[in-house]
Amino acid sequence: MKLSDIDAPAWTELERAAVNPQSGFRYVNLCSVDPQGRPQARTVVLRTADRATRSLEFHTDTRSPKWRELLANPQVTVLCFSPIGRLQLRLRGTIERHGPESERADTAWNRLPSRTRVTYAGGPPGDECAFEIVETEPLDETKGKARFGVLSFRARTLDWFELRQQDNRRALFGYDETGSLSSCRWINP
Ligand SMILES: Cc1cc2nc3c(=O)[nH]c(=O)nc-3n(C[C@H](O)[C@H](O)[C@H](O)COP(=O)(O)O)c2cc1C
């Protein structure tokens, strides 16, 4: 297999995952570093992917710890694994935050179904949960908009790893600031 036959299909799979909830890459791990220098990781839904700019988009609650962490340190790793093909994509790059009132957040919010909007209407993520209030009062989805944020990720490297019965394969790709492929090479698995 040629290196040129790996990069493009990997991004095709990410683009598919953003529109197909059944895709192996639909849920990815967004890994950051907190202000104490500790690694932090969490599962997020891949919302959009664009191979031209090497970007991915995630949604989050702006009251969550990750929102603050990413302001202090926007360097992240996005770790994706699909059991179909036993493929790992390890993307390194930076995150840009788009908070409530921003155009990006507005556009994304307007596309969300009501059931998803409601997930932003509850208490702050990580705070103690007041179950009795949640059960008696139905949540008002409009409250969620003021808490809704978009995380826009741009990749600068892709570490591609395919686990096989034998002869595992691994390749490293670099992207420049415009998203063009700037380097590629096989590396030892
Ligand atoms: C399958 C799955 C999908 C999730 N998707 C998201 C998501 O898209 N955005 C998000 O902020 N949290 C999502 N979560 C919750 C996060 O993993 C995490 O627990 C939460 O965002 C708090 O993270 P933080 O404390 O690091 O800010 C998801 C959890 C699971 C299990």
Short mmCIF file of C-alpha atoms and ligand atoms in Angstrom, two decimals, residues 27 40-47 58-61 64-67 69 120 125-126 151, ligand 1:
data_model
loop_
_atom_site.label_atom_id
_atom_site.label_comp_id
_atom_site.label_asym_id
_atom_site.label_seq_id
_atom_site.Cartn_x
_atom_site.Cartn_y
_atom_site.Cartn_z
CA TYR A 27 -17.02 8.64 19.38
CA GLN A 40 -7.33 14.71 30.91
CA ALA A 41 -9.34 12.59 28.46
CA ARG A 42 -13.02 12.29 27.65
CA THR A 43 -15.24 10.77 24.99
CA VAL A 44 -16.94 13.23 22.64
CA VAL A 45 -19.15 12.90 19.58
CA LEU A 46 -17.48 13.79 16.31
CA ARG A 47 -19.83 16.43 14.86
CA PHE A 58 -17.08 18.89 18.80
CA HIS A 59 -19.84 20.32 20.97
CA THR A 60 -19.63 20.92 24.68
CA ASP A 61 -21.07 22.68 27.69
CA SER A 64 -17.44 22.05 31.87
CA PRO A 65 -13.83 21.89 33.12
CA LYS A 66 -12.55 21.16 29.62
CA TRP A 67 -13.80 24.53 28.36
CA GLU A 69 -8.66 23.94 30.38
CA TYR A 120 -27.34 21.61 27.98
CA PRO A 125 -21.24 19.30 34.38
CA GLY A 126 -19.35 17.78 37.29
CA LEU A 151 -14.68 23.17 19.92
C1 LIG B 1 -20.59 8.17 24.30
C2 LIG B 1 -20.33 9.51 24.95
C3 LIG B 1 -20.38 10.65 24.19
C4 LIG B 1 -20.13 11.89 24.78
N1 LIG B 1 -20.16 13.01 23.99
C5 LIG B 1 -19.84 14.22 24.54
C6 LIG B 1 -19.77 15.37 23.71
O1 LIG B 1 -20.00 15.34 22.49
N2 LIG B 1 -19.42 16.55 24.30
C7 LIG B 1 -19.14 16.63 25.64
O2 LIG B 1 -18.83 17.74 26.10
N3 LIG B 1 -19.21 15.56 26.44
C8 LIG B 1 -19.54 14.35 25.92
N4 LIG B 1 -19.59 13.23 26.71
C9 LIG B 1 -19.26 13.38 28.16
C10 LIG B 1 -17.74 13.53 28.31
O3 LIG B 1 -17.11 12.30 28.04
C11 LIG B 1 -17.34 14.06 29.69
O4 LIG B 1 -17.72 13.15 30.68
C12 LIG B 1 -17.94 15.42 30.00
O5 LIG B 1 -17.94 16.24 28.84
C13 LIG B 1 -17.14 16.14 31.10
O6 LIG B 1 -15.81 16.32 30.66
P1 LIG B 1 -14.80 17.30 31.40
O7 LIG B 1 -15.04 17.15 32.87
O8 LIG B 1 -13.45 16.82 30.99
O9 LIG B 1 -15.09 18.70 30.92
C14 LIG B 1 -19.84 11.99 26.16
C15 LIG B 1 -19.79 10.82 26.92
C16 LIG B 1 -20.05 9.60 26.32
C17 LIG B 1 -19.99 8.35 27.18
#
